[in-house]
mmCIF file of C-alpha atoms in Angstrom:
data_model
loop_
_atom_site.group_PDB
_atom_site.id
_atom_site.type_symbol
_atom_site.label_atom_id
_atom_site.label_comp_id
_atom_site.label_asym_id
_atom_site.label_seq_id
_atom_site.Cartn_x
_atom_site.Cartn_y
_atom_site.Cartn_z
ATOM 1 C CA MET A 278 -11.669 27.970 57.607
ATOM 2 C CA GLU A 279 -13.697 27.115 54.521
ATOM 3 C CA LEU A 280 -17.194 25.867 55.323
ATOM 4 C CA ILE A 281 -19.162 23.277 53.349
ATOM 5 C CA SER A 282 -22.183 24.962 51.767
ATOM 6 C CA LEU A 283 -25.401 23.032 51.194
ATOM 7 C CA LYS A 284 -28.126 24.269 48.858
ATOM 8 C CA TYR A 285 -30.357 21.216 49.070
ATOM 9 C CA ASP A 286 -32.402 19.369 51.671
ATOM 10 C CA ILE A 287 -30.311 16.600 53.270
ATOM 11 C CA PHE A 288 -33.421 14.388 53.361
ATOM 12 C CA SER A 289 -35.060 14.875 49.930
ATOM 13 C CA GLN A 290 -32.022 16.240 48.035
ATOM 14 C CA LYS A 291 -34.258 19.035 46.658
ATOM 15 C CA GLU A 292 -33.192 22.689 46.499
ATOM 16 C CA ASP A 293 -36.114 24.044 48.495
ATOM 17 C CA LEU A 294 -34.521 25.505 51.628
ATOM 18 C CA GLU A 295 -36.163 28.464 53.365
ATOM 19 C CA PRO A 296 -33.957 30.601 55.693
ATOM 20 C CA LEU A 297 -35.240 30.786 59.282
ATOM 21 C CA TYR A 298 -32.630 32.062 61.734
ATOM 22 C CA SER A 299 -28.916 32.820 61.778
ATOM 23 C CA MET A 300 -26.866 32.482 64.978
ATOM 24 C CA LYS A 301 -23.993 34.833 64.159
ATOM 25 C CA HIS A 302 -20.373 34.164 65.101
ATOM 26 C CA PHE A 303 -20.965 30.928 67.033
ATOM 27 C CA PRO A 304 -17.983 28.895 68.366
ATOM 28 C CA ILE A 305 -17.500 25.757 66.286
ATOM 29 C CA TYR A 306 -16.229 23.521 69.100
ATOM 30 C CA MET A 307 -18.414 22.604 72.085
ATOM 31 C CA GLY A 308 -15.839 21.960 74.784
ATOM 32 C CA ALA A 309 -12.744 23.035 76.693
ATOM 33 C CA THR A 310 -9.411 24.208 75.361
ATOM 34 C CA GLU A 311 -5.936 25.109 76.597
ATOM 35 C CA GLU A 312 -5.094 27.112 73.479
ATOM 36 C CA SER A 313 -5.068 30.882 73.210
ATOM 37 C CA GLN A 314 -8.434 32.548 72.736
ATOM 38 C CA ASP A 315 -7.013 33.990 69.510
ATOM 39 C CA ASN A 316 -7.147 30.468 68.014
ATOM 40 C CA ASP A 317 -10.882 29.969 68.583
ATOM 41 C CA LEU A 318 -12.883 29.536 65.375
ATOM 42 C CA PHE A 319 -16.393 30.875 64.807
ATOM 43 C CA ALA A 320 -18.993 30.592 62.066
ATOM 44 C CA ASP A 321 -22.581 31.641 61.440
ATOM 45 C CA MET A 322 -25.060 28.910 62.322
ATOM 46 C CA ASP A 323 -27.630 29.413 59.530
ATOM 47 C CA TRP A 324 -30.805 27.410 60.164
ATOM 48 C CA THR A 325 -33.196 26.698 57.311
ATOM 49 C CA ILE A 326 -36.210 24.476 56.667
ATOM 50 C CA SER A 327 -37.088 22.391 53.611
ATOM 51 C CA ARG A 328 -40.437 23.467 52.195
ATOM 52 C CA GLY A 329 -41.013 19.939 50.942
ATOM 53 C CA SER A 330 -39.912 17.703 53.823
ATOM 54 C CA GLY A 331 -40.063 20.101 56.773
ATOM 55 C CA MET A 332 -36.496 19.165 57.764
ATOM 56 C CA LEU A 333 -34.665 21.809 59.829
ATOM 57 C CA GLN A 334 -30.983 21.959 58.893
ATOM 58 C CA LEU A 335 -27.820 24.001 58.629
ATOM 59 C CA THR A 336 -26.639 25.254 55.257
ATOM 60 C CA LYS A 337 -23.029 25.872 56.340
ATOM 61 C CA LEU A 338 -21.172 22.869 57.736
ATOM 62 C CA VAL A 339 -17.807 22.711 59.478
ATOM 63 C CA PRO A 340 -15.480 20.122 57.879
ATOM 64 C CA ASP A 341 -15.238 16.904 59.910
ATOM 65 C CA GLU A 342 -11.473 17.114 60.292
ATOM 66 C CA ILE A 343 -11.867 20.462 62.079
ATOM 67 C CA LEU A 344 -15.081 19.800 63.983
ATOM 68 C CA TYR A 345 -13.953 16.456 65.445
ATOM 69 C CA LYS A 346 -10.263 17.240 65.778
ATOM 70 C CA THR A 347 -10.610 16.996 69.567
ATOM 71 C CA SER A 348 -13.111 14.924 71.530
ATOM 72 C CA HIS A 349 -15.301 16.720 74.088
ATOM 73 C CA ASN A 350 -16.936 13.695 75.737
ATOM 74 C CA GLY A 351 -14.441 12.471 78.313
ATOM 75 C CA SER A 352 -16.571 11.403 81.253
ATOM 76 C CA VAL A 353 -19.737 9.355 81.509
ATOM 77 C CA GLY A 354 -22.440 10.430 83.955
ATOM 78 C CA ARG A 355 -25.192 8.389 85.545
ATOM 79 C CA LEU A 356 -27.754 9.038 82.808
ATOM 80 C CA TRP A 357 -25.408 8.005 79.994
ATOM 81 C CA ARG A 358 -24.347 4.885 81.904
ATOM 82 C CA GLU A 359 -27.997 3.931 82.281
ATOM 83 C CA HIS A 360 -28.547 4.587 78.548
ATOM 84 C CA HIS A 361 -25.649 2.343 77.524
ATOM 85 C CA THR A 362 -26.715 -0.380 79.977
ATOM 86 C CA LYS A 363 -30.232 -0.494 78.523
ATOM 87 C CA PHE A 364 -28.877 -0.348 74.987
ATOM 88 C CA ALA A 365 -26.407 -3.188 75.661
ATOM 89 C CA GLU A 366 -29.287 -5.255 77.034
ATOM 90 C CA LEU A 367 -31.242 -4.749 73.812
ATOM 91 C CA ILE A 368 -28.226 -5.619 71.647
ATOM 92 C CA HIS A 369 -27.604 -8.829 73.574
ATOM 93 C CA LYS A 370 -31.262 -9.826 73.296
ATOM 94 C CA TYR A 371 -30.974 -9.988 69.511
ATOM 95 C CA ILE A 372 -27.401 -11.012 68.794
ATOM 96 C CA GLY A 373 -27.712 -13.916 71.220
ATOM 97 C CA ARG A 374 -30.688 -15.296 69.294
ATOM 98 C CA ALA A 375 -28.890 -14.933 65.975
ATOM 99 C CA GLY A 376 -25.599 -16.455 67.141
ATOM 100 C CA VAL A 377 -23.667 -13.305 66.188
ATOM 101 C CA LYS A 378 -19.961 -13.559 67.025
ATOM 102 C CA SER A 379 -18.782 -10.040 66.177
ATOM 103 C CA ILE A 380 -20.014 -6.453 66.260
ATOM 104 C CA ILE A 381 -18.977 -3.391 64.302
ATOM 105 C CA GLU A 382 -19.729 -0.204 66.230
ATOM 106 C CA ILE A 383 -19.710 2.996 64.190
ATOM 107 C CA GLY A 384 -18.587 6.058 66.159
ATOM 108 C CA GLY A 385 -18.001 4.254 69.441
ATOM 109 C CA GLY A 386 -16.239 7.152 71.180
ATOM 110 C CA ASN A 387 -14.411 6.071 74.316
ATOM 111 C CA GLY A 388 -15.801 2.523 74.176
ATOM 112 C CA ILE A 389 -18.184 2.760 77.126
ATOM 113 C CA LEU A 390 -20.809 0.621 75.352
ATOM 114 C CA ASN A 391 -18.256 -2.145 74.771
ATOM 115 C CA LYS A 392 -17.108 -1.946 78.404
ATOM 116 C CA ILE A 393 -20.654 -2.249 79.768
ATOM 117 C CA TYR A 394 -21.568 -5.031 77.361
ATOM 118 C CA THR A 395 -18.437 -7.013 78.282
ATOM 119 C CA GLU A 396 -19.064 -6.621 82.017
ATOM 120 C CA LYS A 397 -22.638 -7.893 81.710
ATOM 121 C CA TYR A 398 -22.471 -10.476 78.933
ATOM 122 C CA GLY A 399 -18.837 -11.450 78.402
ATOM 123 C CA LYS A 400 -16.277 -10.758 75.710
ATOM 124 C CA MET A 401 -17.333 -10.278 72.117
ATOM 125 C CA GLU A 402 -15.267 -9.626 69.011
ATOM 126 C CA TRP A 403 -15.911 -5.894 68.810
ATOM 127 C CA THR A 404 -14.494 -3.286 66.414
ATOM 128 C CA ILE A 405 -15.035 0.457 66.841
ATOM 129 C CA ILE A 406 -14.815 2.786 63.834
ATOM 130 C CA GLU A 407 -13.968 6.150 65.435
ATOM 131 C CA PRO A 408 -12.285 9.104 63.690
ATOM 132 C CA SER A 409 -11.554 11.223 66.797
ATOM 133 C CA ASN A 410 -8.560 10.962 69.131
ATOM 134 C CA VAL A 411 -10.646 10.044 72.198
ATOM 135 C CA GLU A 412 -8.863 7.547 74.458
ATOM 136 C CA PRO A 413 -10.621 4.225 75.221
ATOM 137 C CA ILE A 414 -12.111 4.033 78.698
ATOM 138 C CA GLU A 415 -10.511 1.569 81.110
ATOM 139 C CA GLY A 416 -12.179 -1.806 80.563
ATOM 140 C CA CYS A 417 -12.875 -1.300 76.852
ATOM 141 C CA GLU A 418 -11.433 -4.250 74.946
ATOM 142 C CA ALA A 419 -12.585 -3.294 71.475
ATOM 143 C CA LYS A 420 -10.271 -2.984 68.483
ATOM 144 C CA TYR A 421 -10.139 0.595 67.140
ATOM 145 C CA ILE A 422 -9.976 1.738 63.539
ATOM 146 C CA ARG A 423 -9.303 5.501 63.542
ATOM 147 C CA GLU A 424 -11.157 6.452 60.398
ATOM 148 C CA LEU A 425 -14.371 8.121 59.319
ATOM 149 C CA TRP A 426 -17.185 5.783 58.231
ATOM 150 C CA ASP A 427 -17.855 7.178 54.778
ATOM 151 C CA ASP A 428 -17.644 6.239 51.090
ATOM 152 C CA ASN A 429 -13.854 6.079 51.281
ATOM 153 C CA PHE A 430 -13.800 3.482 54.064
ATOM 154 C CA GLN A 431 -12.444 0.166 52.697
ATOM 155 C CA TYR A 432 -14.721 -2.100 54.709
ATOM 156 C CA GLU A 433 -14.044 -5.217 52.624
ATOM 157 C CA GLU A 434 -10.375 -5.061 53.659
ATOM 158 C CA LYS A 435 -10.699 -3.775 57.214
ATOM 159 C CA ILE A 436 -13.850 -5.446 58.533
ATOM 160 C CA PRO A 437 -14.520 -8.565 56.435
ATOM 161 C CA GLY A 438 -17.441 -10.775 57.384
ATOM 162 C CA VAL A 439 -19.620 -8.136 59.035
ATOM 163 C CA GLU A 440 -22.424 -9.702 61.088
ATOM 164 C CA CYS A 441 -24.066 -6.817 62.939
ATOM 165 C CA LEU A 442 -23.805 -3.005 62.872
ATOM 166 C CA VAL A 443 -24.301 -0.955 66.026
ATOM 167 C CA HIS A 444 -24.248 2.812 66.502
ATOM 168 C CA SER A 445 -25.354 5.163 69.263
ATOM 169 C CA HIS A 446 -26.043 8.880 68.708
ATOM 170 C CA VAL A 447 -24.346 8.881 65.317
ATOM 171 C CA LEU A 448 -27.200 9.630 62.885
ATOM 172 C CA GLU A 449 -27.571 13.232 64.075
ATOM 173 C CA HIS A 450 -23.886 13.915 63.280
ATOM 174 C CA LEU A 451 -24.035 12.825 59.646
ATOM 175 C CA TYR A 452 -23.651 15.126 56.669
ATOM 176 C CA ASP A 453 -25.030 12.484 54.284
ATOM 177 C CA LEU A 454 -27.934 10.529 55.801
ATOM 178 C CA LYS A 455 -28.919 8.756 52.587
ATOM 179 C CA GLY A 456 -25.313 7.799 51.813
ATOM 180 C CA PHE A 457 -24.880 6.350 55.297
ATOM 181 C CA MET A 458 -28.050 4.266 55.021
ATOM 182 C CA LYS A 459 -27.122 3.090 51.526
ATOM 183 C CA GLN A 460 -23.641 2.053 52.619
ATOM 184 C CA ASN A 461 -25.029 0.046 55.540
ATOM 185 C CA GLU A 462 -27.673 -1.531 53.320
ATOM 186 C CA GLN A 463 -24.981 -2.667 50.847
ATOM 187 C CA LEU A 464 -22.708 -3.939 53.614
ATOM 188 C CA LEU A 465 -25.243 -6.159 55.373
ATOM 189 C CA SER A 466 -26.912 -9.286 54.002
ATOM 190 C CA ASP A 467 -30.615 -10.040 54.286
ATOM 191 C CA GLY A 468 -31.422 -11.086 57.837
ATOM 192 C CA GLN A 469 -28.525 -9.205 59.403
ATOM 193 C CA LYS A 470 -29.243 -6.440 61.884
ATOM 194 C CA MET A 471 -28.462 -2.782 62.408
ATOM 195 C CA ILE A 472 -29.173 -1.805 66.032
ATOM 196 C CA PHE A 473 -28.924 1.839 66.975
ATOM 197 C CA SER A 474 -29.851 4.631 69.354
ATOM 198 C CA VAL A 475 -30.777 8.120 68.179
ATOM 199 C CA PRO A 476 -31.594 11.176 70.332
ATOM 200 C CA ASN A 477 -35.255 12.031 70.675
ATOM 201 C CA LEU A 478 -34.660 15.393 69.015
ATOM 202 C CA LYS A 479 -38.301 16.347 68.629
ATOM 203 C CA GLU A 480 -38.823 16.071 72.362
ATOM 204 C CA THR A 481 -35.549 17.785 73.264
ATOM 205 C CA LEU A 482 -36.239 20.746 70.978
ATOM 206 C CA LYS A 483 -39.817 21.056 72.239
ATOM 207 C CA ARG A 484 -38.438 21.168 75.791
ATOM 208 C CA LYS A 485 -35.998 23.918 74.734
ATOM 209 C CA TYR A 486 -32.841 21.924 75.517
ATOM 210 C CA THR A 487 -29.723 23.769 74.395
ATOM 211 C CA ASN A 488 -27.956 20.640 73.126
ATOM 212 C CA ALA A 489 -30.587 19.796 70.487
ATOM 213 C CA LEU A 490 -29.195 21.589 67.402
ATOM 214 C CA ASN A 491 -25.642 22.814 66.810
ATOM 215 C CA PHE A 492 -22.618 22.441 64.522
ATOM 216 C CA GLU A 493 -22.547 18.715 65.338
ATOM 217 C CA HIS A 494 -26.319 18.105 65.272
ATOM 218 C CA THR A 495 -26.779 19.800 61.925
ATOM 219 C CA TYR A 496 -30.272 18.595 61.057
ATOM 220 C CA PHE A 497 -33.481 17.714 62.885
ATOM 221 C CA ILE A 498 -33.420 13.922 62.550
ATOM 222 C CA SER A 499 -36.649 13.160 64.411
ATOM 223 C CA GLU A 500 -38.138 9.669 64.344
ATOM 224 C CA ASP A 501 -40.364 10.632 61.380
ATOM 225 C CA TYR A 502 -37.285 10.967 59.181
ATOM 226 C CA VAL A 503 -35.411 8.028 60.725
ATOM 227 C CA GLU A 504 -38.239 5.672 59.870
ATOM 228 C CA GLU A 505 -38.713 7.032 56.342
ATOM 229 C CA ALA A 506 -34.986 6.553 55.688
ATOM 230 C CA LEU A 507 -35.116 2.980 56.989
ATOM 231 C CA LYS A 508 -38.003 2.132 54.677
ATOM 232 C CA GLU A 509 -36.167 3.594 51.699
ATOM 233 C CA HIS A 510 -33.130 1.407 52.377
ATOM 234 C CA ALA A 511 -34.647 -2.041 53.003
ATOM 235 C CA PHE A 512 -34.434 -1.978 56.806
ATOM 236 C CA GLY A 513 -37.460 -3.329 58.640
ATOM 237 C CA ILE A 514 -38.061 -2.340 62.255
ATOM 238 C CA ILE A 515 -38.220 -5.332 64.604
ATOM 239 C CA GLU A 516 -38.358 -3.404 67.872
ATOM 240 C CA LYS A 517 -38.460 0.230 68.968
ATOM 241 C CA GLN A 518 -37.898 1.427 72.538
ATOM 242 C CA TYR A 519 -37.933 4.854 74.176
ATOM 243 C CA PHE A 520 -35.225 5.540 76.738
ATOM 244 C CA LYS A 521 -36.749 8.144 79.066
ATOM 245 C CA GLU A 522 -39.346 10.565 77.725
ATOM 246 C CA ASP A 523 -36.792 13.040 76.434
ATOM 247 C CA HIS A 524 -33.509 11.255 75.749
ATOM 248 C CA SER A 525 -33.200 8.503 73.133
ATOM 249 C CA ILE A 526 -35.005 6.062 70.888
ATOM 250 C CA PHE A 527 -33.613 2.548 70.355
ATOM 251 C CA TYR A 528 -34.180 0.720 67.054
ATOM 252 C CA VAL A 529 -33.575 -2.906 66.166
ATOM 253 C CA THR A 530 -33.710 -3.226 62.382
ATOM 254 C CA GLU A 531 -33.127 -6.053 59.942
ATOM 255 C CA LYS A 532 -32.143 -5.820 56.307
ATOM 256 C CA GLY A 533 -34.698 -7.290 53.937
ATOM 257 C CA ARG A 534 -37.458 -7.520 56.532
ATOM 258 C CA LYS A 535 -40.907 -6.058 55.841
ATOM 259 C CA ASN A 536 -41.183 -2.870 57.847
ATOM 260 C CA GLY A 537 -43.418 -3.153 60.872
ATOM 261 C CA LEU A 538 -44.439 0.504 60.578
ATOM 262 C CA ASP A 539 -46.574 1.216 57.532
ATOM 263 C CA LYS A 540 -47.391 4.870 58.212
ATOM 264 C CA PHE A 541 -45.777 7.492 56.023
ATOM 265 C CA ALA A 542 -44.594 10.876 57.219
ATOM 266 C CA ASP A 543 -46.918 13.836 56.611
ATOM 267 C CA PHE A 544 -44.291 16.253 55.309
ATOM 268 C CA GLU A 545 -46.710 19.161 54.934
ATOM 269 C CA SER A 546 -47.611 18.942 58.613
ATOM 270 C CA LEU A 547 -43.958 18.485 59.582
ATOM 271 C CA TYR A 548 -43.071 21.737 57.814
ATOM 272 C CA ILE A 549 -45.612 23.676 59.895
ATOM 273 C CA GLU A 550 -44.792 21.854 63.143
ATOM 274 C CA ASN A 551 -41.000 22.006 62.887
ATOM 275 C CA LYS A 552 -40.940 25.650 61.866
ATOM 276 C CA LYS A 553 -43.008 26.587 64.915
ATOM 277 C CA ILE A 554 -40.848 24.455 67.227
ATOM 278 C CA LEU A 555 -37.718 26.384 66.173
ATOM 279 C CA GLU A 556 -39.425 29.774 66.376
ATOM 280 C CA ASP A 557 -40.701 28.981 69.888
ATOM 281 C CA TYR A 558 -37.218 27.765 70.854
ATOM 282 C CA ILE A 559 -35.601 31.066 69.833
ATOM 283 C CA ASP A 560 -38.285 33.206 71.526
ATOM 284 C CA TYR A 561 -37.952 31.176 74.733
ATOM 285 C CA HIS A 562 -34.202 31.751 74.984
ATOM 286 C CA ARG A 563 -34.488 35.457 74.290
ATOM 287 C CA CYS A 564 -36.973 35.810 77.148
ATOM 288 C CA LEU A 565 -34.949 33.522 79.410
ATOM 289 C CA ILE A 566 -31.744 35.517 78.996
ATOM 290 C CA ASN A 567 -33.568 38.808 79.528
ATOM 291 C CA ARG A 568 -34.902 37.418 82.826
ATOM 292 C CA PHE A 569 -31.478 36.079 83.860
ATOM 293 C CA ASN A 570 -29.730 39.370 83.101
ATOM 294 C CA ASN A 571 -32.274 41.356 85.114
ATOM 295 C CA ARG A 572 -31.568 39.119 88.108
ATOM 296 C CA ILE A 573 -27.786 39.371 87.644
ATOM 297 C CA ARG A 574 -27.911 43.182 87.904
ATOM 298 C CA ILE A 575 -29.332 43.121 91.423
ATOM 299 C CA GLU A 576 -27.471 40.043 92.711
ATOM 300 C CA SER A 577 -24.521 40.239 95.121
ATOM 301 C CA ARG A 578 -23.952 36.518 95.680
ATOM 302 C CA PRO A 579 -21.272 34.628 93.674
ATOM 303 C CA ILE A 580 -22.562 33.350 90.318
ATOM 304 C CA TYR A 581 -21.396 30.306 88.365
ATOM 305 C CA LEU A 582 -22.404 28.773 85.017
ATOM 306 C CA PHE A 583 -22.663 24.992 84.731
ATOM 307 C CA GLY A 584 -21.428 23.104 81.693
ATOM 308 C CA ALA A 585 -18.234 23.530 79.674
ATOM 309 C CA HIS A 586 -20.254 22.538 76.675
ATOM 310 C CA ILE A 587 -22.872 23.655 74.170
ATOM 311 C CA PHE A 588 -25.287 24.327 77.071
ATOM 312 C CA SER A 589 -23.324 27.403 78.161
ATOM 313 C CA GLN A 590 -22.341 28.517 74.669
ATOM 314 C CA TYR A 591 -26.014 28.775 73.673
ATOM 315 C CA LEU A 592 -26.873 30.917 76.707
ATOM 316 C CA ILE A 593 -23.924 33.205 75.999
ATOM 317 C CA HIS A 594 -24.910 33.484 72.328
ATOM 318 C CA PHE A 595 -28.404 34.647 73.298
ATOM 319 C CA GLY A 596 -26.849 37.427 75.368
ATOM 320 C CA LEU A 597 -26.169 36.109 78.872
ATOM 321 C CA ASP A 598 -24.170 38.732 80.799
ATOM 322 C CA THR A 599 -20.975 36.881 81.764
ATOM 323 C CA THR A 600 -19.178 39.769 83.457
ATOM 324 C CA GLY A 601 -20.284 38.634 86.908
ATOM 325 C CA ILE A 602 -19.710 34.908 86.383
ATOM 326 C CA LYS A 603 -16.771 33.568 88.412
ATOM 327 C CA TYR A 604 -16.276 30.241 86.644
ATOM 328 C CA VAL A 605 -17.856 27.646 84.413
ATOM 329 C CA LEU A 606 -18.366 24.403 86.348
ATOM 330 C CA ASP A 607 -18.007 20.909 84.913
ATOM 331 C CA ASN A 608 -17.694 17.408 86.385
ATOM 332 C CA ASP A 609 -15.357 16.244 83.627
ATOM 333 C CA LYS A 610 -11.828 16.306 85.076
ATOM 334 C CA GLY A 611 -10.450 16.556 81.550
ATOM 335 C CA LYS A 612 -12.113 19.962 81.146
ATOM 336 C CA GLN A 613 -11.277 21.442 84.540
ATOM 337 C CA ASN A 614 -8.635 24.195 84.704
ATOM 338 C CA LYS A 615 -9.073 24.868 81.011
ATOM 339 C CA ARG A 616 -11.154 27.500 79.177
ATOM 340 C CA LEU A 617 -14.612 27.238 77.636
ATOM 341 C CA TYR A 618 -14.015 27.442 73.884
ATOM 342 C CA GLY A 619 -15.231 30.657 72.319
ATOM 343 C CA THR A 620 -15.179 32.560 75.629
ATOM 344 C CA SER A 621 -12.741 33.912 78.223
ATOM 345 C CA LEU A 622 -14.385 31.885 81.005
ATOM 346 C CA ASN A 623 -12.249 29.396 82.941
ATOM 347 C CA ILE A 624 -13.507 25.989 84.048
ATOM 348 C CA ARG A 625 -13.434 24.535 87.558
ATOM 349 C CA SER A 626 -14.782 21.527 89.436
ATOM 350 C CA PRO A 627 -18.182 22.015 91.117
ATOM 351 C CA LYS A 628 -16.375 21.144 94.355
ATOM 352 C CA ILE A 629 -15.309 24.791 94.677
ATOM 353 C CA LEU A 630 -18.937 25.577 95.594
ATOM 354 C CA ALA A 631 -18.155 24.121 99.030
ATOM 355 C CA GLU A 632 -16.147 27.275 99.732
ATOM 356 C CA GLU A 633 -19.190 29.537 99.222
ATOM 357 C CA THR A 634 -22.061 30.358 101.588
ATOM 358 C CA ALA A 635 -24.996 30.452 99.145
ATOM 359 C CA PRO A 636 -23.693 30.372 95.564
ATOM 360 C CA ILE A 637 -25.882 30.746 92.483
ATOM 361 C CA VAL A 638 -25.523 28.335 89.557
ATOM 362 C CA PHE A 639 -27.022 28.897 86.115
ATOM 363 C CA LEU A 640 -28.176 25.426 85.102
ATOM 364 C CA LYS A 641 -29.650 24.699 81.674
ATOM 365 C CA ALA A 642 -28.252 21.224 81.107
ATOM 366 C CA ALA A 643 -31.144 19.539 79.302
ATOM 367 C CA ASN A 644 -32.064 16.130 80.723
ATOM 368 C CA TYR A 645 -28.905 16.022 82.852
ATOM 369 C CA GLY A 646 -30.029 18.839 85.146
ATOM 370 C CA GLU A 647 -31.555 16.752 87.934
ATOM 371 C CA GLU A 648 -28.486 14.524 88.145
ATOM 372 C CA ILE A 649 -26.236 17.593 88.413
ATOM 373 C CA LYS A 650 -28.406 19.324 91.032
ATOM 374 C CA GLU A 651 -28.654 16.208 93.155
ATOM 375 C CA ASP A 652 -24.883 15.759 93.194
ATOM 376 C CA ILE A 653 -24.172 19.371 94.146
ATOM 377 C CA LEU A 654 -26.871 19.599 96.838
ATOM 378 C CA ASN A 655 -26.118 16.221 98.415
ATOM 379 C CA ASN A 656 -22.339 16.086 98.106
ATOM 380 C CA ILE A 657 -20.963 19.631 97.800
ATOM 381 C CA ASN A 658 -23.126 22.495 99.090
ATOM 382 C CA SER A 659 -26.762 22.092 100.132
ATOM 383 C CA ASN A 660 -27.239 25.883 100.124
ATOM 384 C CA THR A 661 -26.585 26.233 96.386
ATOM 385 C CA VAL A 662 -29.290 28.170 94.530
ATOM 386 C CA PHE A 663 -30.044 27.138 90.945
ATOM 387 C CA TRP A 664 -31.337 29.498 88.279
ATOM 388 C CA GLU A 665 -33.007 27.413 85.562
#
């Protein structure tokens, strides 16, 4: 596998990257697999920071056609359903006023946003641009175009008469932020809207969530950088909403509108702040795993690890002793009875905890932890002990 090497800051385009930390031999895919362990691919996750902009970012990128060959987001939990419901409400608030008849959703995944919007507000001409092979969820009525939204996409032929662009948790996956913004700026006319949701990465990294940065989230696109990029590309912010304290930020923007936020990012301060956030993040996980491993050595009860995803892969990378772990647990039926990529650990439904007396579950699942705990304690085994 040949990686894409970057020598410049994705935000400023300047060659001023300072190496910070390398996560050696990290699995490139954050999900489940049925293939032989011999086929798993690994690469060094080399994190750097721009001295000029303070942007944290990877310098070695996995090609899209390899990274997104298989989808890893099959099911939709309660928190994501609530996110999409709130986001659909915001979209409807603005497209209804403008008399918009059609929506182009970039990176729509399994179409859950379209399904929720249709259930609440009725059918809309909706096209999803999605390069992965993920199957549409039942109830999604959107048209799919299975391509990557990049400079090669022939939008004049395939989506003529664009009225409104929508995307949810796409910005953090981009390899070319400025190119994406420029393309959307050129596509839309003055007065047309781009409505999107982006993860609140600054808050998630501060809270030490293991899904903040990885081979898919290759740069630290906090709201400071989102808003600077919008200003550079003629998008004015009409409305900004926070979904939860630590999950997402919703933006309603309009091309050609004077930006409602006049503050400019303090890049010197961001360099100091972001560098410390990453250093604290690494130190936290080293201490956490040392504590976990000390407890594993003296524990006789059955131990499980929750999350056939990046959550578990991060813990294992930092040295979690997996020899005593029976299974990885995951609620996604599409992952069960498969193997966690990059490991020898097999995946099972959390329902197997019902067979145990007082099982232990490692749980570091970011802002999804409470939802997971509640389900296990209330519906499977109330004697489950969680190590967090």
